[in-house]
């Protein structure tokens, strides 16, 4: 009887061959392969650092406009504040697929993006004699600072607040919030800035070397993919599910601006940016590393990403209304996000664990 190779052994040989074989083009010339170190480098420089640099720039514009509105009290300048709040928020939501490093360990995330707003405490604070400074906000509870208290002040409970409705105390608090968001955005940018001492970018890109938090390059990529999985779980199982299950618009994330669907879409775009290694310029992402040895998996991830992003077009009313009137469509959105999560968790992550050996 001739000896037979087991199915497992054959599969293992195939994976090893796939990972270590050099691709050939039509002219049988070797194609330079993408290495994990390149993916890690471009994620750190072209996605994380680029996103946080953009966040700081937008936050600075927002603060300047808040200062202008504080002087003019015009509806035109208030409208500009509202738009710049959305612009700054869009950048922030595009970082949520990689909320690790100092943003997580130093509690910068809840400091800038906790919700729902504690309206009762905020109204009490506005009625007090407390002097509102950016420094005061450093020590106050997270539901009273960051994006959503500013959203509450700018848009009002019904989303159509006008300049004439602002009190002096609200404008004082708005100024403090603007300065606080600006300062925190700078702190976040510096934490990934390669020119800053002790920055996390060097820590991440030196994965596998002494001094890095990551013993291996595989560990660095696992951190990235697990974070991508995490935001899928949060959007589907938290941001959408909790208000939907409770039928409670007060649990909506960006309820005053009616911006939640945009927020959620940008969360999925953050997964896309992390996978492609792109933000404002092209980079070498996981897609290129996967594609060189498993085109089918890369195509599958990309298809699920596109489906998750496009699914939000099913929602034709603000999220606070959709949890009442478009529940079926919201369940369809959750299904597409869950399908993406399943591929990331069940296929992409194991593929990295099997294929990145250092």
Coordinates of C-alpha atoms in Angstrom, one line a residue:
X1 CA 0.0 0.0 0.0
X2 CA 1.4 3.3 -1.0
X3 CA 1.9 5.9 1.8
X4 CA -0.8 8.7 1.7
X5 CA -0.4 12.3 2.7
X6 CA -3.0 13.4 5.2
X7 CA -5.5 16.1 4.3
X8 CA -4.1 18.3 7.1
X9 CA -0.5 17.9 5.9
X10 CA -1.4 18.7 2.3
X11 CA -3.3 21.8 3.5
X12 CA -0.3 22.9 5.6
X13 CA 2.1 22.5 2.6
X14 CA -0.2 24.5 0.5
X15 CA -0.4 27.4 3.0
X16 CA 3.4 27.4 3.4
X17 CA 3.9 27.3 -0.4
X18 CA 1.4 30.2 -0.8
X19 CA 3.0 32.4 1.8
X20 CA 6.6 31.8 0.7
X21 CA 6.3 31.6 -3.0
X22 CA 7.1 34.6 -5.1
X23 CA 4.3 35.7 -7.4
X24 CA 5.0 35.7 -11.2
X25 CA 3.6 38.1 -13.7
X26 CA 2.7 37.1 -17.2
X27 CA 6.3 37.5 -18.3
X28 CA 7.5 35.1 -15.6
X29 CA 9.3 38.0 -13.8
X30 CA 9.3 38.0 -10.1
X31 CA 6.9 40.4 -8.4
X32 CA 8.1 42.0 -5.2
X33 CA 6.1 40.6 -2.3
X34 CA 4.4 42.7 0.4
X35 CA 5.9 42.1 3.8
X36 CA 4.0 42.5 7.2
X37 CA 6.5 45.2 8.2
X38 CA 5.3 47.3 5.3
X39 CA 1.7 46.9 6.3
X40 CA 2.5 47.9 9.8
X41 CA 4.6 50.9 8.7
X42 CA 1.9 52.3 6.3
X43 CA -0.9 51.7 8.8
X44 CA 1.0 53.7 11.4
X45 CA 2.1 56.5 9.1
X46 CA -0.6 56.8 6.5
X47 CA -3.7 55.8 8.5
X48 CA -3.2 56.4 12.3
X49 CA -0.9 59.4 12.2
X50 CA -2.6 60.9 9.1
X51 CA -6.0 60.6 10.7
X52 CA -4.9 62.2 14.0
X53 CA -3.1 65.0 12.1
X54 CA -6.4 65.7 10.2
X55 CA -8.4 65.5 13.5
X56 CA -6.2 68.2 15.1
X57 CA -6.5 70.4 12.0
X58 CA -10.3 70.2 12.0
X59 CA -10.5 70.7 15.7
X60 CA -8.5 73.9 15.4
X61 CA -10.8 75.2 12.7
X62 CA -13.8 74.3 15.0
X63 CA -12.4 76.3 17.9
X64 CA -11.6 79.3 15.8
X65 CA -15.2 79.3 14.5
X66 CA -16.6 78.9 18.0
X67 CA -14.6 82.0 19.0
X68 CA -16.0 83.9 16.1
X69 CA -19.5 82.9 16.9
X70 CA -19.0 84.0 20.5
X71 CA -18.3 87.5 19.2
X72 CA -20.8 87.8 16.3
X73 CA -23.7 85.7 17.7
X74 CA -24.8 85.3 14.1
X75 CA -26.8 82.4 12.6
X76 CA -24.3 82.3 9.8
X77 CA -21.4 81.7 12.1
X78 CA -23.5 79.2 14.2
X79 CA -24.2 77.3 11.0
X80 CA -20.4 77.2 10.3
X81 CA -19.8 75.9 13.8
X82 CA -22.4 73.1 13.3
X83 CA -20.8 72.1 10.0
X84 CA -17.3 72.1 11.5
X85 CA -18.5 70.0 14.4
X86 CA -19.7 67.4 11.8
X87 CA -16.4 67.7 9.8
X88 CA -14.3 67.1 13.0
X89 CA -16.6 64.3 14.1
X90 CA -16.2 62.6 10.7
X91 CA -12.5 62.3 11.2
X92 CA -12.9 61.1 14.8
X93 CA -15.3 58.4 13.7
X94 CA -12.8 57.2 11.1
X95 CA -10.3 56.4 13.8
X96 CA -12.6 54.0 15.7
X97 CA -11.3 50.9 13.9
X98 CA -7.9 51.4 15.6
X99 CA -8.7 52.7 19.1
X100 CA -5.6 51.2 20.7
X101 CA -2.4 52.7 22.1
X102 CA -2.6 55.9 24.1
X103 CA -6.1 56.8 22.9
X104 CA -7.3 53.8 24.8
X105 CA -4.8 53.4 27.7
X106 CA -4.9 57.1 28.6
X107 CA -8.7 57.4 28.3
X108 CA -8.6 59.9 25.5
X109 CA -11.5 58.1 23.8
X110 CA -14.1 58.6 26.6
X111 CA -12.7 62.1 27.2
X112 CA -13.7 63.2 23.7
X113 CA -16.6 60.9 22.8
X114 CA -18.7 59.7 25.7
X115 CA -22.5 59.6 25.3
X116 CA -25.4 60.1 26.0
X117 CA -24.9 63.6 27.4
X118 CA -25.8 64.1 31.0
X119 CA -28.2 66.9 30.2
X120 CA -29.5 67.3 33.8
X121 CA -26.0 67.8 35.2
X122 CA -25.0 70.0 32.3
X123 CA -28.1 72.3 32.8
X124 CA -27.3 72.4 36.6
X125 CA -23.7 73.4 35.7
X126 CA -24.9 76.1 33.4
X127 CA -27.1 77.5 36.2
X128 CA -24.2 77.5 38.7
X129 CA -21.4 80.1 39.3
X130 CA -18.7 77.7 38.1
X131 CA -16.1 79.4 36.0
X132 CA -15.8 77.4 32.7
X133 CA -12.2 76.8 31.6
X134 CA -10.7 74.1 29.5
X135 CA -8.8 73.1 32.6
X136 CA -12.0 72.6 34.5
X137 CA -13.2 70.2 31.9
X138 CA -10.1 68.1 32.3
X139 CA -11.4 66.9 35.7
X140 CA -15.1 66.8 35.1
X141 CA -17.1 63.7 34.2
X142 CA -16.8 62.4 30.6
X143 CA -20.5 62.9 29.7
X144 CA -20.0 66.7 30.3
X145 CA -17.1 67.2 27.8
X146 CA -16.1 66.3 24.3
X147 CA -18.2 66.1 21.1
X148 CA -21.7 65.5 22.5
X149 CA -22.1 68.3 25.1
X150 CA -20.9 70.6 22.2
X151 CA -23.5 69.0 19.9
X152 CA -26.2 69.6 22.6
X153 CA -25.3 73.3 22.8
X154 CA -24.9 73.9 19.1
X155 CA -27.9 72.0 17.8
X156 CA -30.3 72.1 20.8
X157 CA -32.7 69.4 21.8
X158 CA -34.7 69.6 18.6
X159 CA -31.7 70.1 16.3
X160 CA -32.7 73.5 15.0
X161 CA -31.3 75.9 17.7
X162 CA -30.7 79.5 16.5
X163 CA -28.2 82.0 17.7
X164 CA -30.7 84.1 19.6
X165 CA -31.5 81.1 21.8
X166 CA -27.9 81.0 23.3
X167 CA -27.3 82.3 26.8
X168 CA -24.0 83.8 27.8
X169 CA -23.4 80.8 30.1
X170 CA -23.9 78.4 27.1
X171 CA -21.4 80.4 25.0
X172 CA -18.9 80.3 27.9
X173 CA -19.2 76.6 28.1
X174 CA -19.0 76.2 24.3
X175 CA -15.7 78.1 24.3
X176 CA -14.3 75.8 27.0
X177 CA -15.5 72.8 25.1
X178 CA -13.9 74.0 21.8
X179 CA -10.6 74.6 23.5
X180 CA -10.8 71.3 25.3
X181 CA -11.4 69.3 22.1
X182 CA -8.6 71.2 20.3
X183 CA -6.1 70.4 23.1
X184 CA -7.1 66.8 23.3
X185 CA -6.9 66.4 19.6
X186 CA -3.3 67.8 19.7
X187 CA -2.5 65.3 22.5
X188 CA -3.9 62.5 20.4
X189 CA -1.9 63.6 17.4
X190 CA 1.3 63.9 19.4
X191 CA 0.8 60.4 20.8
X192 CA 1.3 59.0 17.2
X193 CA 3.7 61.7 15.9
X194 CA 7.0 60.1 14.9
X195 CA 8.7 63.4 15.8
X196 CA 7.5 63.4 19.4
X197 CA 9.5 61.7 22.2
X198 CA 7.9 58.4 23.4
X199 CA 5.4 58.3 20.6
X200 CA 3.4 55.2 20.0
X201 CA 4.1 55.1 16.2
X202 CA 7.7 54.0 16.9
X203 CA 6.4 51.5 19.5
X204 CA 4.0 49.9 16.9
X205 CA 6.3 49.9 13.9
X206 CA 9.1 48.3 15.9
X207 CA 7.0 45.3 16.6
X208 CA 9.2 42.3 17.2
X209 CA 12.0 44.4 18.6
X210 CA 13.1 45.0 22.2
X211 CA 11.1 47.8 23.8
X212 CA 8.0 47.4 21.7
X213 CA 4.7 46.4 23.3
X214 CA 4.4 43.9 20.5
X215 CA 6.6 40.8 20.8
X216 CA 6.0 40.0 17.2
X217 CA 4.8 41.6 14.0
X218 CA 1.9 39.1 14.1
X219 CA 0.9 40.6 17.5
X220 CA 0.8 44.1 16.0
X221 CA -1.4 43.0 13.2
X222 CA -3.6 41.0 15.5
X223 CA -4.1 44.2 17.6
X224 CA -5.2 46.0 14.4
X225 CA -7.6 43.3 13.2
X226 CA -9.1 42.8 16.7
X227 CA -9.8 46.5 16.9
X228 CA -11.5 46.4 13.5
X229 CA -13.6 43.5 14.8
X230 CA -14.4 45.5 17.9
X231 CA -15.9 48.5 16.1
X232 CA -18.1 46.2 14.0
X233 CA -19.4 44.7 17.3
X234 CA -19.9 48.1 18.8
X235 CA -21.8 49.6 15.9
X236 CA -24.1 46.6 15.4
X237 CA -24.4 45.4 19.0
X238 CA -24.2 48.7 20.8
X239 CA -24.7 51.9 18.8
X240 CA -27.6 50.4 16.8
X241 CA -28.9 47.6 19.0
X242 CA -29.3 49.4 22.3
X243 CA -31.6 52.3 21.1
X244 CA -33.4 49.9 18.7
X245 CA -34.1 47.3 21.4
X246 CA -35.2 49.9 23.9
X247 CA -37.1 52.0 21.3
X248 CA -35.4 54.9 23.0
X249 CA -34.0 57.8 20.9
X250 CA -32.3 59.2 24.0
X251 CA -29.8 56.4 23.7
X252 CA -28.8 57.5 20.2
X253 CA -25.1 58.6 19.9
X254 CA -25.5 61.8 17.9
X255 CA -29.1 62.5 18.5
X256 CA -29.1 66.4 18.5
X257 CA -27.4 66.7 15.1
X258 CA -29.2 63.7 13.7
X259 CA -25.8 62.6 12.5
X260 CA -25.7 59.0 13.8
X261 CA -26.1 57.3 10.4
X262 CA -23.1 59.3 9.1
X263 CA -21.2 58.4 12.3
X264 CA -21.8 54.7 11.8
X265 CA -20.9 54.8 8.1
X266 CA -17.6 56.5 9.0
X267 CA -17.0 53.8 11.5
X268 CA -17.2 51.2 8.7
X269 CA -15.0 53.5 6.6
X270 CA -12.4 53.3 9.4
X271 CA -12.4 49.6 9.0
X272 CA -11.9 50.1 5.3
X273 CA -9.0 52.5 5.8
X274 CA -7.3 50.2 8.3
X275 CA -7.6 47.2 5.9
X276 CA -6.4 49.2 2.8
X277 CA -3.7 51.2 4.7
X278 CA -5.1 54.4 3.2
X279 CA -6.4 57.7 4.5
X280 CA -5.5 60.7 2.5
X281 CA -2.9 58.9 0.4
X282 CA -2.5 55.4 -0.8
X283 CA -0.6 52.9 1.3
X284 CA 0.3 49.3 1.6
X285 CA -2.5 47.6 3.5
X286 CA -3.5 44.2 4.7
X287 CA -5.4 43.8 1.4
X288 CA -2.2 43.7 -0.6
X289 CA -0.5 41.3 1.8
X290 CA -3.6 39.0 1.7
X291 CA -4.1 39.3 -2.1
X292 CA -0.7 38.1 -3.0
X293 CA -1.4 34.6 -1.6
X294 CA -5.2 34.4 -1.1
X295 CA -7.2 36.5 -3.7
X296 CA -10.4 34.8 -2.7
X297 CA -10.1 36.0 1.0
X298 CA -9.2 39.5 -0.1
X299 CA -12.1 39.7 -2.4
X300 CA -14.4 38.4 0.3
X301 CA -13.2 41.0 2.8
X302 CA -13.6 43.8 0.3
X303 CA -17.1 42.6 -0.7
X304 CA -18.3 42.5 2.9
X305 CA -16.8 46.0 3.6
X306 CA -18.6 47.4 0.6
X307 CA -21.9 45.7 1.6
X308 CA -21.6 47.0 5.2
X309 CA -21.0 50.6 4.1
X310 CA -23.7 50.6 1.4
X311 CA -26.3 49.1 3.7
X312 CA -26.7 52.4 5.4
X313 CA -28.4 53.7 2.3
X314 CA -31.4 51.6 3.3
X315 CA -32.1 54.1 6.1
X316 CA -34.0 57.1 4.7
X317 CA -34.9 58.9 8.0
X318 CA -32.8 60.0 10.9
X319 CA -31.7 57.1 13.2
X320 CA -33.9 58.3 16.0
X321 CA -36.9 57.8 13.8
X322 CA -35.6 54.7 12.1
X323 CA -35.6 52.8 15.4
X324 CA -39.3 53.2 15.3
X325 CA -40.3 53.2 11.7
X326 CA -37.5 51.3 9.8
X327 CA -36.6 48.5 12.2
X328 CA -36.4 45.9 9.3
X329 CA -33.9 48.0 7.5
X330 CA -31.8 48.5 10.6
X331 CA -31.7 44.7 11.1
X332 CA -30.5 44.4 7.5
X333 CA -27.7 46.9 8.3
X334 CA -26.8 44.9 11.4
X335 CA -26.7 41.7 9.3
X336 CA -24.2 43.2 6.9
X337 CA -22.0 44.5 9.6
X338 CA -22.1 41.1 11.4
X339 CA -21.1 39.4 8.2
X340 CA -18.1 41.6 7.9
X341 CA -17.2 40.9 11.5
X342 CA -17.5 37.2 11.0
X343 CA -15.0 37.3 8.0
X344 CA -12.6 39.4 9.9
X345 CA -12.8 37.2 13.0
X346 CA -13.2 33.8 11.4
X347 CA -11.0 34.1 8.3
X348 CA -8.7 37.2 8.2
X349 CA -7.4 36.9 11.8
X350 CA -6.6 33.2 11.6
X351 CA -5.0 33.8 8.2
X352 CA -2.7 36.4 9.8
X353 CA -1.9 34.1 12.7
X354 CA -1.0 31.3 10.3
X355 CA 0.9 33.4 7.8
X356 CA 2.9 36.0 9.9
X357 CA 5.7 34.0 11.5
X358 CA 7.8 36.8 13.1

